[in-house]
Amino acid sequence: MKKSLLISILCLFALSLFSQNSLHFDGVNDKVDCGNNTSVQITGTSITLEAWIYPTSFKPLVWQGNIINKEGNQIGYMLRAGGTGQLNFNIGTGAWNELNSPINTLTLNTWQHVAATYDGSFMRIFRNGIIIDSVARTASISQTTQNLVIGEGSFYTGRYFPGRIDEVRIWNVARTKAQIIADMNRELCQIPRSLKTYYSFNHGIANGTNTGVTSVTDLSGNNNTGTLSGSSLSGTTSNWTTGASLTAGIANTQVPVTTCGSYTLPNGTVVTTAGTYYDTLATSAGCDSLIGYQVTFSAAHIANTNTIAACASYTMPNGSIINSSGTYYDTISSATGCDTLDSYVISISGAVDDSVFRVGGRITAWDTWAGHQWVRCDSNFAPINGETSRTILATQAGDYAVIVSRGVCVDTSDCINIMLSGLDENRSTNFSVFPNPATDYITLGSEIPFSKKNLAIYNTTGQLIKNITSTRNRIDIENLTNGLYFIQITTNNTIYHSKFIKN
């Protein structure tokens, strides 16, 4: 009872100090250095960058006003603003991959939410939850050792942002338009695992004297504390100031914890390194309080090291479910207390996608990153010699399937029955569809070289859903139910195929 009362008093005290602030950058020498924690060393094909910004002027060139920057020499990622009110999203893959929004996307002296996503197929820029521009890309983000910096460049310096920045969020997933809209107008209270850095900038007294408030807390729990430099920390500029008007999310209470080996937060997260970790505290008004557990560890002995390969997830002996590769620890109880650990070096292979689509006698597996082996279902799933690519062109009638594998993850597709016709499948090719996912309509890519289209839409079971004869590139899909669909377009000489998601 006393503990509950103490937590309630601490939360009420924290709420009384809570304010929705932001940080003003003078555009001359103000920046926040957030270090190079492993959580922000994001590579691969999935990332989302978000922030609320209030630009007071634009630098002459779009790449001169850094909002979020972690770039090396043509590697890393960044979100910038400048030029004639443009946004710039750039990912480095050994070469720059830039996307600039149209001019006048941004407005001076106005709060606006900006976001950029990359999902391995498309780079997209959002303003206030609306997609402003996109471009197809299939490269992989390369890691840089440069620090994450807010308001300035990390590799190419002297590129300062003029104005206020609030609610910086960096994710290692590509968030959807619906997810961005759902969360952009509220401060986050529950922290998803995919949120690798989160700065709410709720520090100091807006426009007051804040010379002692020189750091910004990372609320993701990954300890990416940002250090201010250049800020005068007094008055209405180069200081903590009023932030974007959002739904209040969190209050901050710190609880010291000393333990041995590992510590399990109330939300089930197991931590094994010292630092401050956050968990939410529900109140009668909803999830509006955040508890920071300042965890320190006593010396512990590693008794055994276990190397584990698992598919998608692994359940530790203590019941914890592990979804990402890394080193984890389990405590071995002893009469003298928590002084011995088992170490688990876990390698997680991503789950494979065993879905396929068929166009005539050609069958293609969707999973582009996996290994493939085609088999004959009607011959006791015997492997077909030499057929190990994503696509197989059936030369005999029968039932075909593909075994998809990545690491220890293996799955087999449904069997596809082929009854050969006279159609020349070797002339089948792909085309682009956008937007994808789509809600009301899709637009067919301009690479289809014909004027009259005989178009068919199928569901994932091969059922014909819609048959269209049209000379237009824009196809209405508003009446389709949500899900994955395949498109086939047939001309006198060629078969074109693609897929899209209706949501």
Coordinates of N, CA, C and O in Angstrom, one line a residue, residues 23-28 30 53-60 64-67 81-82 108-109 151-152 159-165:
L23 N 12.5 22.2 -28.9 CA 13.8 22.8 -28.9 C 14.0 23.7 -30.1 O 13.8 23.3 -31.2
H24 N 14.3 25.0 -29.8 CA 14.5 25.9 -30.9 C 16.0 25.9 -31.4 O 16.9 26.0 -30.5
F25 N 16.2 25.8 -32.7 CA 17.6 25.8 -33.2 C 17.8 27.1 -34.0 O 16.9 27.5 -34.8
D26 N 18.9 27.8 -33.7 CA 19.1 29.1 -34.3 C 19.6 29.1 -35.8 O 19.7 30.1 -36.4
G27 N 19.9 27.9 -36.3 CA 20.3 27.8 -37.7 C 21.7 28.2 -37.9 O 22.2 28.2 -39.1
V28 N 22.4 28.5 -36.8 CA 23.8 28.9 -36.9 C 24.8 27.9 -36.4 O 25.7 27.5 -37.0
D30 N 23.4 25.6 -33.5 CA 22.7 24.7 -32.5 C 22.5 23.3 -33.0 O 22.2 23.1 -34.2
I53 N 8.0 19.9 -37.0 CA 9.0 21.0 -37.2 C 8.2 22.3 -37.4 O 7.0 22.4 -37.8
Y54 N 8.9 23.4 -37.0 CA 8.3 24.8 -37.1 C 9.5 25.6 -37.8 O 10.2 26.3 -37.1
P55 N 9.7 25.6 -39.1 CA 10.8 26.3 -39.7 C 10.5 27.8 -39.7 O 9.4 28.3 -40.0
T56 N 11.5 28.5 -39.3 CA 11.4 30.0 -39.3 C 12.1 30.6 -40.6 O 11.9 31.8 -40.8
S57 N 12.9 29.8 -41.3 CA 13.4 30.2 -42.6 C 13.9 29.0 -43.3 O 14.0 27.9 -42.6
F58 N 14.2 29.1 -44.5 CA 14.8 28.0 -45.3 C 16.2 28.3 -45.8 O 16.4 29.4 -46.3
K59 N 17.1 27.4 -45.6 CA 18.4 27.5 -46.2 C 18.3 27.5 -47.7 O 17.3 26.9 -48.3
P60 N 19.2 28.0 -48.4 CA 19.1 28.1 -49.9 C 18.9 26.8 -50.6 O 18.1 26.7 -51.6
Q64 N 20.5 21.6 -46.8 CA 21.3 22.4 -45.9 C 20.6 22.5 -44.5 O 21.2 23.0 -43.6
G65 N 19.3 22.1 -44.4 CA 18.6 22.2 -43.1 C 18.3 20.9 -42.5 O 17.3 20.3 -42.8
N66 N 19.3 20.3 -41.8 CA 19.1 18.9 -41.2 C 18.1 18.9 -40.1 O 18.3 19.6 -39.1
I67 N 17.2 18.0 -40.2 CA 16.3 17.7 -39.1 C 16.8 16.5 -38.3 O 17.1 16.6 -37.1
A81 N 15.3 19.8 -44.7 CA 14.4 20.7 -45.2 C 15.2 22.0 -45.7 O 16.2 22.4 -45.1
G82 N 14.7 22.6 -46.8 CA 15.3 23.8 -47.2 C 14.8 24.2 -48.6 O 13.7 23.8 -49.0
L108 N 6.5 28.3 -43.6 CA 7.2 28.9 -42.6 C 6.3 29.3 -41.4 O 5.1 29.5 -41.6
N109 N 6.9 29.2 -40.2 CA 6.3 29.7 -39.0 C 4.9 29.0 -38.7 O 4.0 29.5 -38.2
G151 N 19.3 18.6 -36.0 CA 19.5 20.0 -36.3 C 20.7 20.4 -37.0 O 21.0 21.6 -37.3
E152 N 21.6 19.4 -37.4 CA 22.8 19.6 -38.1 C 23.3 18.4 -38.7 O 22.8 17.3 -38.5
R159 N 25.4 22.6 -41.7 CA 24.1 22.5 -42.4 C 23.0 22.5 -41.3 O 22.4 21.5 -41.0
Y160 N 22.8 23.7 -40.7 CA 22.0 23.8 -39.5 C 20.5 24.1 -39.9 O 20.3 24.8 -40.8
F161 N 19.6 23.6 -39.0 CA 18.2 23.8 -39.2 C 17.8 25.1 -38.5 O 18.0 25.2 -37.3
P162 N 17.0 26.0 -39.1 CA 16.5 27.2 -38.4 C 15.1 27.0 -38.0 O 14.2 26.9 -38.9
G163 N 14.8 26.9 -36.7 CA 13.4 26.8 -36.3 C 13.3 25.8 -35.1 O 14.3 25.4 -34.5
R164 N 12.0 25.4 -34.8 CA 11.8 24.5 -33.7 C 11.6 23.0 -34.2 O 11.0 22.8 -35.3
I165 N 12.1 22.1 -33.4 CA 11.9 20.7 -33.7 C 11.3 20.0 -32.4 O 11.7 20.3 -31.3

